[in-house]
PDB file of C-alpha atoms in Angstrom:
ATOM      1  CA  MET G   1     -16.740 -18.030  12.817  1.00 51.00           C
ATOM      2  CA  SER G   2     -14.923 -17.855  16.148  1.00 43.00           C
ATOM      3  CA  ALA G   3     -11.522 -16.307  16.789  1.00 43.00           C
ATOM      4  CA  MET G   4     -10.865 -19.066  19.321  1.00 45.00           C
ATOM      5  CA  THR G   5     -11.333 -22.213  17.236  1.00 48.00           C
ATOM      6  CA  HIS G   6      -9.641 -23.541  14.136  1.00 49.00           C
ATOM      7  CA  SER G   7     -10.372 -26.174  11.508  1.00 53.00           C
ATOM      8  CA  PRO G   8      -7.592 -28.236   9.909  1.00 56.00           C
ATOM      9  CA  HIS G   9      -6.051 -26.707   6.779  1.00 77.00           C
ATOM     10  CA  LYS G  10      -7.892 -23.409   7.147  1.00 94.00           C
ATOM     11  CA  PHE G  11      -6.143 -20.138   7.874  1.00 98.00           C
ATOM     12  CA  THR G  12      -6.102 -17.943  10.913  1.00 98.00           C
ATOM     13  CA  ALA G  13      -6.045 -14.298   9.850  1.00 99.00           C
ATOM     14  CA  LEU G  14      -3.988 -11.560  11.462  1.00 98.00           C
ATOM     15  CA  VAL G  15      -4.974  -7.959  10.715  1.00 98.00           C
ATOM     16  CA  LEU G  16      -2.566  -5.188  11.685  1.00 96.00           C
ATOM     17  CA  ALA G  17      -4.743  -2.221  12.609  1.00 96.00           C
ATOM     18  CA  ALA G  18      -2.555   0.292  14.452  1.00 91.00           C
ATOM     19  CA  ASP G  19      -1.142   3.496  12.989  1.00 81.00           C
ATOM     20  CA  ARG G  20       2.599   3.667  12.292  1.00 68.00           C
ATOM     21  CA  GLY G  21       2.882   6.945  14.189  1.00 64.00           C
ATOM     22  CA  LEU G  22       1.022   9.846  15.722  1.00 69.00           C
ATOM     23  CA  ASP G  23      -1.043  12.250  13.628  1.00 84.00           C
ATOM     24  CA  ASP G  24      -1.631   9.913  10.695  1.00 92.00           C
ATOM     25  CA  PRO G  25      -2.706  12.136   7.757  1.00 95.00           C
ATOM     26  CA  VAL G  26      -5.468   9.753   6.649  1.00 96.00           C
ATOM     27  CA  ALA G  27      -6.927   9.639  10.166  1.00 96.00           C
ATOM     28  CA  LYS G  28      -6.772  13.428  10.397  1.00 94.00           C
ATOM     29  CA  ALA G  29      -8.454  13.874   7.009  1.00 95.00           C
ATOM     30  CA  ALA G  30     -11.218  11.441   7.969  1.00 95.00           C
ATOM     31  CA  GLY G  31     -11.669  12.908  11.449  1.00 94.00           C
ATOM     32  CA  VAL G  32     -11.117   9.591  13.239  1.00 95.00           C
ATOM     33  CA  PRO G  33      -8.702   8.568  16.030  1.00 94.00           C
ATOM     34  CA  CYS G  34      -6.752   6.117  13.834  1.00 95.00           C
ATOM     35  CA  LYS G  35      -6.434   5.319  10.139  1.00 96.00           C
ATOM     36  CA  SER G  36      -8.096   1.910  10.323  1.00 96.00           C
ATOM     37  CA  LEU G  37     -11.356   3.616  11.349  1.00 97.00           C
ATOM     38  CA  ALA G  38     -11.424   5.929   8.314  1.00 97.00           C
ATOM     39  CA  PRO G  39     -14.768   5.286   6.586  1.00 97.00           C
ATOM     40  CA  ILE G  40     -14.969   4.184   2.961  1.00 96.00           C
ATOM     41  CA  GLY G  41     -18.502   4.285   1.631  1.00 94.00           C
ATOM     42  CA  GLY G  42     -19.623   4.833   5.213  1.00 95.00           C
ATOM     43  CA  VAL G  43     -17.869   1.699   6.518  1.00 97.00           C
ATOM     44  CA  PRO G  44     -14.591   1.904   8.495  1.00 97.00           C
ATOM     45  CA  MET G  45     -11.738   0.235   6.635  1.00 98.00           C
ATOM     46  CA  VAL G  46     -11.022  -2.276   9.379  1.00 98.00           C
ATOM     47  CA  PHE G  47     -14.618  -3.535   9.193  1.00 98.00           C
ATOM     48  CA  ARG G  48     -14.289  -3.989   5.428  1.00 98.00           C
ATOM     49  CA  VAL G  49     -11.167  -6.078   5.930  1.00 99.00           C
ATOM     50  CA  VAL G  50     -12.721  -8.175   8.704  1.00 98.00           C
ATOM     51  CA  ASN G  51     -15.796  -8.781   6.546  1.00 98.00           C
ATOM     52  CA  ALA G  52     -13.647  -9.948   3.612  1.00 99.00           C
ATOM     53  CA  LEU G  53     -11.875 -12.432   5.870  1.00 99.00           C
ATOM     54  CA  ASP G  54     -15.081 -13.505   7.620  1.00 98.00           C
ATOM     55  CA  THR G  55     -16.735 -14.396   4.302  1.00 98.00           C
ATOM     56  CA  SER G  56     -13.678 -16.175   2.904  1.00 98.00           C
ATOM     57  CA  ARG G  57     -13.853 -19.951   2.449  1.00 98.00           C
ATOM     58  CA  GLU G  58     -10.194 -20.216   3.480  1.00 98.00           C
ATOM     59  CA  VAL G  59     -10.303 -18.409   6.833  1.00 98.00           C
ATOM     60  CA  ASP G  60     -11.958 -19.546  10.038  1.00 96.00           C
ATOM     61  CA  ALA G  61     -10.412 -17.325  12.724  1.00 97.00           C
ATOM     62  CA  ILE G  62      -9.504 -13.640  12.832  1.00 98.00           C
ATOM     63  CA  ASN G  63      -7.030 -11.836  15.079  1.00 98.00           C
ATOM     64  CA  LEU G  64      -6.826  -8.052  15.244  1.00 98.00           C
ATOM     65  CA  CYS G  65      -3.635  -6.354  16.425  1.00 97.00           C
ATOM     66  CA  GLY G  66      -4.417  -2.758  17.340  1.00 95.00           C
ATOM     67  CA  PRO G  67      -5.649  -0.150  17.475  1.00 96.00           C
ATOM     68  CA  SER G  68      -4.849   0.829  21.052  1.00 93.00           C
ATOM     69  CA  GLU G  69      -7.054  -0.223  23.943  1.00 94.00           C
ATOM     70  CA  THR G  70      -7.989   3.425  24.471  1.00 94.00           C
ATOM     71  CA  ILE G  71      -9.307   3.701  20.921  1.00 95.00           C
ATOM     72  CA  VAL G  72     -11.115   0.366  21.198  1.00 95.00           C
ATOM     73  CA  ASN G  73     -12.845   1.535  24.376  1.00 93.00           C
ATOM     74  CA  GLN G  74     -13.846   4.801  22.707  1.00 93.00           C
ATOM     75  CA  THR G  75     -15.244   3.095  19.589  1.00 95.00           C
ATOM     76  CA  ALA G  76     -18.448   1.231  20.406  1.00 94.00           C
ATOM     77  CA  ASP G  77     -18.731  -0.686  17.122  1.00 94.00           C
ATOM     78  CA  LEU G  78     -15.149  -1.900  17.359  1.00 95.00           C
ATOM     79  CA  GLY G  79     -15.578  -2.891  20.983  1.00 94.00           C
ATOM     80  CA  ASP G  80     -18.753  -4.778  20.096  1.00 95.00           C
ATOM     81  CA  LEU G  81     -16.926  -6.608  17.291  1.00 94.00           C
ATOM     82  CA  ILE G  82     -14.277  -7.788  19.726  1.00 95.00           C
ATOM     83  CA  THR G  83     -16.648  -8.772  22.540  1.00 94.00           C
ATOM     84  CA  SER G  84     -18.803 -10.689  20.039  1.00 94.00           C
ATOM     85  CA  GLY G  85     -15.982 -13.197  19.619  1.00 93.00           C
ATOM     86  CA  LYS G  86     -15.754 -12.664  15.866  1.00 94.00           C
ATOM     87  CA  VAL G  87     -12.213 -11.367  16.315  1.00 98.00           C
ATOM     88  CA  LYS G  88      -9.581 -11.702  19.026  1.00 98.00           C
ATOM     89  CA  TRP G  89      -7.830  -8.446  19.884  1.00 98.00           C
ATOM     90  CA  TYR G  90      -4.133  -7.998  20.692  1.00 97.00           C
ATOM     91  CA  ALA G  91      -2.392  -4.820  21.804  1.00 96.00           C
ATOM     92  CA  ASN G  92      -0.116  -3.472  19.106  1.00 93.00           C
ATOM     93  CA  GLN G  93       3.648  -3.238  19.577  1.00 91.00           C
ATOM     94  CA  ALA G  94       6.051  -0.473  18.508  1.00 87.00           C
ATOM     95  CA  THR G  95       6.058  -1.373  14.790  1.00 85.00           C
ATOM     96  CA  PRO G  96       3.981  -3.538  12.428  1.00 86.00           C
ATOM     97  CA  SER G  97       6.724  -6.167  12.232  1.00 85.00           C
ATOM     98  CA  THR G  98       7.074  -6.455  16.012  1.00 86.00           C
ATOM     99  CA  SER G  99       3.288  -6.591  16.305  1.00 92.00           C
ATOM    100  CA  ALA G 100       3.177  -9.441  13.787  1.00 92.00           C
ATOM    101  CA  TYR G 101       6.007 -11.269  15.543  1.00 88.00           C
ATOM    102  CA  HIS G 102       4.276 -10.914  18.919  1.00 91.00           C
ATOM    103  CA  VAL G 103       0.960 -12.338  17.711  1.00 94.00           C
ATOM    104  CA  LEU G 104       2.562 -15.114  15.652  1.00 92.00           C
ATOM    105  CA  GLN G 105       4.346 -16.376  18.764  1.00 90.00           C
ATOM    106  CA  SER G 106       0.971 -16.823  20.475  1.00 92.00           C
ATOM    107  CA  LEU G 107      -0.565 -18.892  17.661  1.00 93.00           C
ATOM    108  CA  PRO G 108      -0.061 -22.662  17.278  1.00 92.00           C
ATOM    109  CA  ASP G 109       2.871 -23.441  14.968  1.00 88.00           C
ATOM    110  CA  GLU G 110       0.817 -25.840  12.868  1.00 90.00           C
ATOM    111  CA  VAL G 111      -1.824 -23.235  12.000  1.00 94.00           C
ATOM    112  CA  PRO G 112      -1.346 -21.440   8.662  1.00 97.00           C
ATOM    113  CA  VAL G 113      -1.657 -17.679   9.016  1.00 97.00           C
ATOM    114  CA  ILE G 114      -2.660 -15.020   6.500  1.00 98.00           C
ATOM    115  CA  LEU G 115      -1.483 -11.560   7.474  1.00 97.00           C
ATOM    116  CA  THR G 116      -2.875  -8.344   6.046  1.00 97.00           C
ATOM    117  CA  THR G 117      -3.478  -4.751   7.109  1.00 96.00           C
ATOM    118  CA  ALA G 118      -6.567  -2.797   8.118  1.00 98.00           C
ATOM    119  CA  ASP G 119      -5.967  -0.224   5.376  1.00 97.00           C
ATOM    120  CA  HIS G 120      -6.502  -2.879   2.677  1.00 98.00           C
ATOM    121  CA  ALA G 121      -9.950  -1.394   2.057  1.00 97.00           C
ATOM    122  CA  LEU G 122     -10.515  -3.114  -1.310  1.00 98.00           C
ATOM    123  CA  LEU G 123      -9.855  -6.571   0.091  1.00 99.00           C
ATOM    124  CA  SER G 124     -12.564  -9.097  -0.780  1.00 98.00           C
ATOM    125  CA  ALA G 125     -13.280 -12.739  -0.060  1.00 99.00           C
ATOM    126  CA  ARG G 126     -12.421 -13.457  -3.707  1.00 98.00           C
ATOM    127  CA  VAL G 127      -8.936 -11.989  -3.268  1.00 99.00           C
ATOM    128  CA  VAL G 128      -8.399 -13.784   0.055  1.00 99.00           C
ATOM    129  CA  ASP G 129      -9.538 -17.146  -1.318  1.00 99.00           C
ATOM    130  CA  HIS G 130      -7.316 -16.858  -4.386  1.00 99.00           C
ATOM    131  CA  PHE G 131      -4.257 -15.931  -2.361  1.00 99.00           C
ATOM    132  CA  CYS G 132      -4.722 -18.592   0.315  1.00 98.00           C
ATOM    133  CA  SER G 133      -5.497 -21.452  -2.058  1.00 98.00           C
ATOM    134  CA  HIS G 134      -2.544 -20.642  -4.314  1.00 98.00           C
ATOM    135  CA  ALA G 135      -0.196 -20.055  -1.373  1.00 98.00           C
ATOM    136  CA  LYS G 136      -0.938 -23.550  -0.049  1.00 96.00           C
ATOM    137  CA  SER G 137      -0.073 -25.081  -3.420  1.00 96.00           C
ATOM    138  CA  THR G 138       3.434 -23.547  -3.548  1.00 97.00           C
ATOM    139  CA  GLY G 139       4.970 -25.900  -0.997  1.00 95.00           C
ATOM    140  CA  CYS G 140       6.714 -22.896   0.578  1.00 96.00           C
ATOM    141  CA  ASP G 141       7.073 -21.792   4.178  1.00 95.00           C
ATOM    142  CA  VAL G 142       6.297 -18.127   3.515  1.00 94.00           C
ATOM    143  CA  VAL G 143       4.381 -16.661   0.576  1.00 96.00           C
ATOM    144  CA  ILE G 144       3.815 -13.042  -0.385  1.00 94.00           C
ATOM    145  CA  GLY G 145       1.096 -11.663  -2.615  1.00 97.00           C
ATOM    146  CA  ILE G 146       2.259  -9.391  -5.423  1.00 96.00           C
ATOM    147  CA  ALA G 147       0.729  -7.841  -8.527  1.00 98.00           C
ATOM    148  CA  ARG G 148       2.232  -6.792 -11.837  1.00 98.00           C
ATOM    149  CA  HIS G 149       2.838  -3.055 -11.763  1.00 97.00           C
ATOM    150  CA  GLU G 150       1.706  -2.610 -15.366  1.00 97.00           C
ATOM    151  CA  GLU G 151      -1.685  -4.136 -14.556  1.00 97.00           C
ATOM    152  CA  VAL G 152      -2.124  -1.944 -11.474  1.00 97.00           C
ATOM    153  CA  ALA G 153      -1.129   1.188 -13.415  1.00 96.00           C
ATOM    154  CA  LYS G 154      -3.500   0.285 -16.237  1.00 96.00           C
ATOM    155  CA  ALA G 155      -6.436  -0.257 -13.888  1.00 96.00           C
ATOM    156  CA  TYR G 156      -5.705   2.759 -11.697  1.00 95.00           C
ATOM    157  CA  PRO G 157      -3.547   5.246 -13.650  1.00 93.00           C
ATOM    158  CA  GLU G 158      -4.089   7.939 -11.033  1.00 88.00           C
ATOM    159  CA  THR G 159      -2.338   5.991  -8.276  1.00 87.00           C
ATOM    160  CA  ARG G 160       1.375   5.707  -7.577  1.00 83.00           C
ATOM    161  CA  ARG G 161       2.446   2.392  -6.066  1.00 86.00           C
ATOM    162  CA  THR G 162       5.959   1.429  -5.011  1.00 85.00           C
ATOM    163  CA  ALA G 163       7.309  -1.148  -7.465  1.00 90.00           C
ATOM    164  CA  THR G 164      10.298  -3.488  -7.373  1.00 87.00           C
ATOM    165  CA  ARG G 165      11.640  -3.722 -10.929  1.00 89.00           C
ATOM    166  CA  LEU G 166      13.060  -7.143 -11.714  1.00 90.00           C
ATOM    167  CA  SER G 167      14.278  -8.634 -14.973  1.00 93.00           C
ATOM    168  CA  ASP G 168      10.930 -10.296 -15.660  1.00 94.00           C
ATOM    169  CA  GLY G 169       8.778  -7.316 -14.739  1.00 95.00           C
ATOM    170  CA  ALA G 170       7.910  -4.773 -12.072  1.00 94.00           C
ATOM    171  CA  TYR G 171       5.881  -5.922  -9.090  1.00 94.00           C
ATOM    172  CA  CYS G 172       3.837  -4.183  -6.396  1.00 94.00           C
ATOM    173  CA  GLY G 173       3.230  -5.596  -2.946  1.00 93.00           C
ATOM    174  CA  CYS G 174      -0.332  -6.520  -1.969  1.00 96.00           C
ATOM    175  CA  ASN G 175      -0.069  -6.529   1.843  1.00 94.00           C
ATOM    176  CA  LEU G 176      -0.846 -10.242   1.798  1.00 96.00           C
ATOM    177  CA  PHE G 177       1.481 -12.682   3.544  1.00 95.00           C
ATOM    178  CA  ALA G 178       1.035 -16.376   4.282  1.00 97.00           C
ATOM    179  CA  PHE G 179       2.963 -18.123   7.065  1.00 96.00           C
ATOM    180  CA  LEU G 180       2.406 -21.786   6.297  1.00 96.00           C
ATOM    181  CA  THR G 181       4.815 -23.761   8.492  1.00 94.00           C
ATOM    182  CA  PRO G 182       6.526 -23.498  11.900  1.00 90.00           C
ATOM    183  CA  ARG G 183       9.705 -22.445  10.092  1.00 90.00           C
ATOM    184  CA  ALA G 184       7.786 -19.556   8.558  1.00 89.00           C
ATOM    185  CA  ARG G 185       7.726 -17.714  11.874  1.00 82.00           C
ATOM    186  CA  MET G 186      11.384 -16.792  11.256  1.00 78.00           C
ATOM    187  CA  ALA G 187      10.177 -14.529   8.477  1.00 80.00           C
ATOM    188  CA  ALA G 188       8.976 -11.989  11.019  1.00 74.00           C
ATOM    189  CA  ASP G 189      12.617 -11.400  11.964  1.00 69.00           C
ATOM    190  CA  PHE G 190      13.457 -10.699   8.318  1.00 69.00           C
ATOM    191  CA  TRP G 191      10.545  -8.286   8.158  1.00 69.00           C
ATOM    192  CA  ARG G 192      11.937  -6.447  11.164  1.00 64.00           C
ATOM    193  CA  GLN G 193      15.225  -6.023   9.288  1.00 62.00           C
ATOM    194  CA  VAL G 194      13.682  -4.507   6.168  1.00 62.00           C
ATOM    195  CA  GLU G 195      10.577  -2.771   7.510  1.00 59.00           C
ATOM    196  CA  SER G 196      12.064   0.713   7.648  1.00 55.00           C
ATOM    197  CA  GLN G 197      13.226   0.319   4.040  1.00 55.00           C
ATOM    198  CA  ARG G 198       9.923  -0.950   2.645  1.00 54.00           C
ATOM    199  CA  LYS G 199       9.626   1.981   0.188  1.00 57.00           C
ATOM    200  CA  LYS G 200      13.232   1.570  -1.031  1.00 60.00           C
ATOM    201  CA  PRO G 201      13.510  -1.667  -3.060  1.00 60.00           C
ATOM    202  CA  LEU G 202      17.288  -1.421  -3.536  1.00 60.00           C
ATOM    203  CA  ARG G 203      17.921  -1.382   0.215  1.00 62.00           C
ATOM    204  CA  VAL G 204      15.641  -4.394   0.646  1.00 62.00           C
ATOM    205  CA  ILE G 205      17.516  -6.242  -2.115  1.00 62.00           C
ATOM    206  CA  ARG G 206      20.789  -5.503  -0.252  1.00 63.00           C
ATOM    207  CA  VAL G 207      19.698  -7.894   2.505  1.00 62.00           C
ATOM    208  CA  LEU G 208      20.080 -10.689  -0.074  1.00 61.00           C
ATOM    209  CA  GLY G 209      23.787  -9.933  -0.579  1.00 63.00           C
ATOM    210  CA  TRP G 210      25.845  -7.702  -2.826  1.00 54.00           C
ATOM    211  CA  MET G 211      25.685 -10.072  -5.798  1.00 62.00           C
ATOM    212  CA  ALA G 212      21.915  -9.691  -5.734  1.00 60.00           C
ATOM    213  CA  VAL G 213      22.359  -5.903  -5.662  1.00 57.00           C
ATOM    214  CA  VAL G 214      24.656  -6.034  -8.698  1.00 51.00           C
ATOM    215  CA  ARG G 215      22.272  -8.260 -10.633  1.00 63.00           C
ATOM    216  CA  TYR G 216      19.344  -6.028  -9.632  1.00 59.00           C
ATOM    217  CA  LEU G 217      21.136  -2.886 -10.830  1.00 58.00           C
ATOM    218  CA  MET G 218      22.031  -4.608 -14.113  1.00 59.00           C
ATOM    219  CA  GLY G 219      18.417  -5.636 -14.609  1.00 71.00           C
ATOM    220  CA  ARG G 220      19.246  -9.332 -14.321  1.00 79.00           C
ATOM    221  CA  LEU G 221      17.624 -10.279 -11.021  1.00 83.00           C
ATOM    222  CA  SER G 222      14.411 -12.192 -11.679  1.00 91.00           C
ATOM    223  CA  LEU G 223      11.571 -12.842  -9.274  1.00 92.00           C
ATOM    224  CA  ALA G 224      12.443 -16.542  -9.137  1.00 94.00           C
ATOM    225  CA  GLU G 225      16.108 -15.800  -8.366  1.00 90.00           C
ATOM    226  CA  ALA G 226      15.160 -13.260  -5.691  1.00 86.00           C
ATOM    227  CA  LEU G 227      12.967 -15.854  -3.975  1.00 90.00           C
ATOM    228  CA  VAL G 228      15.735 -18.472  -4.127  1.00 91.00           C
ATOM    229  CA  ARG G 229      18.217 -16.011  -2.623  1.00 84.00           C
ATOM    230  CA  ILE G 230      15.786 -15.109   0.157  1.00 83.00           C
ATOM    231  CA  SER G 231      15.281 -18.803   0.888  1.00 88.00           C
ATOM    232  CA  ARG G 232      18.996 -19.609   1.015  1.00 86.00           C
ATOM    233  CA  ARG G 233      19.982 -16.581   3.051  1.00 81.00           C
ATOM    234  CA  LEU G 234      17.211 -16.713   5.621  1.00 82.00           C
ATOM    235  CA  GLY G 235      16.612 -20.416   6.105  1.00 87.00           C
ATOM    236  CA  PHE G 236      13.018 -20.749   4.962  1.00 91.00           C
ATOM    237  CA  LYS G 237      11.460 -21.410   1.566  1.00 94.00           C
ATOM    238  CA  ALA G 238       9.898 -18.248   0.186  1.00 93.00           C
ATOM    239  CA  GLY G 239       7.354 -18.050  -2.606  1.00 95.00           C
ATOM    240  CA  ALA G 240       5.037 -15.576  -4.274  1.00 96.00           C
ATOM    241  CA  VAL G 241       1.520 -15.558  -5.656  1.00 98.00           C
ATOM    242  CA  ILE G 242       1.044 -13.132  -8.533  1.00 98.00           C
ATOM    243  CA  MET G 243      -2.444 -11.818  -7.965  1.00 99.00           C
ATOM    244  CA  PRO G 244      -4.729 -11.354 -10.995  1.00 98.00           C
ATOM    245  CA  PHE G 245      -6.620  -8.553  -9.241  1.00 98.00           C
ATOM    246  CA  ALA G 246      -5.189  -5.038  -9.592  1.00 97.00           C
ATOM    247  CA  GLU G 247      -7.155  -3.859  -6.563  1.00 97.00           C
ATOM    248  CA  ALA G 248      -5.151  -6.244  -4.374  1.00 98.00           C
ATOM    249  CA  ALA G 249      -2.207  -3.833  -4.666  1.00 97.00           C
ATOM    250  CA  VAL G 250      -4.161  -0.748  -3.587  1.00 96.00           C
ATOM    251  CA  ASP G 251      -4.119   0.163   0.080  1.00 95.00           C
ATOM    252  CA  VAL G 252      -4.690   3.478   1.818  1.00 96.00           C
ATOM    253  CA  ASP G 253      -1.298   4.986   2.563  1.00 92.00           C
ATOM    254  CA  SER G 254      -2.242   8.606   1.867  1.00 94.00           C
ATOM    255  CA  VAL G 255      -5.168  10.993   1.605  1.00 96.00           C
ATOM    256  CA  SER G 256      -5.051  10.622  -2.193  1.00 95.00           C
ATOM    257  CA  ASP G 257      -5.327   6.841  -1.739  1.00 95.00           C
ATOM    258  CA  LEU G 258      -8.349   7.403   0.502  1.00 96.00           C
ATOM    259  CA  GLU G 259     -10.000   9.495  -2.208  1.00 96.00           C
ATOM    260  CA  LEU G 260      -9.180   6.903  -4.882  1.00 95.00           C
ATOM    261  CA  VAL G 261     -10.592   4.003  -2.873  1.00 97.00           C
ATOM    262  CA  GLU G 262     -13.727   6.031  -2.088  1.00 96.00           C
ATOM    263  CA  LYS G 263     -14.155   6.563  -5.831  1.00 94.00           C
ATOM    264  CA  ILE G 264     -13.592   2.888  -6.677  1.00 94.00           C
ATOM    265  CA  ILE G 265     -16.110   1.662  -4.113  1.00 95.00           C
ATOM    266  CA  ALA G 266     -18.670   4.314  -5.093  1.00 94.00           C
ATOM    267  CA  GLU G 267     -18.420   3.157  -8.720  1.00 91.00           C
ATOM    268  CA  LYS G 268     -18.877  -0.482  -7.672  1.00 87.00           C
ATOM    269  CA  GLN G 269     -21.955   0.408  -5.635  1.00 85.00           C
ATOM    270  CA  ALA G 270     -23.506   2.586  -8.352  1.00 76.00           C
TER     271      ALA G 270
END
């Protein structure tokens, strides 16, 4: 696979790999310069994510945004990965949403893009293939991957994931986004609006209008209605893929997440 070429109907991947701020607790606990380099089962998270994308049937190019050039130059394996041509590196911007927007503007409009994060340490080719193939079948401009909170809690009772509780169930984000059309690039602007509120579902719902807030508070806002409201308000057709894999909703946001993912991978390798 080359980061510079693309086959029709296949996805280009974008991996956000920079820390949100200085002194990331996961990076400090792992003794590495940034979170994406924290090892899980002896393999840095960012390499696990790149490998999942590289072995996916749906992806034929990978772009990496972050970590900083200084960290890349100090990390031989990461530098080798970039110079090999397997991934194309971009400097990260001030926030994940501005980083995504910056890279998306440099990619051809007709190329579908799957966006994920370098702390998605349990990502696999199976998860990527399922999300991409189902996203394409929605007929939407932008698609997000979500998982049912009850299934995530059942599989991993020791973890606490942020959930948006709608009338037809509670859902967790999976850090999987598909930008399928030229119009989809507008979604990065929406992300910039809600990024700082990502852990506060009610404030995100407020972007959809006060009627949506009222229906949400009354327990009457469904997933389908939320997607319709997003589409109408923002000018692109939004959809969702409900992932059948609980691990798709587990990323490494904290030291406890790091310990959980270490445990999960150790059990898989045993």
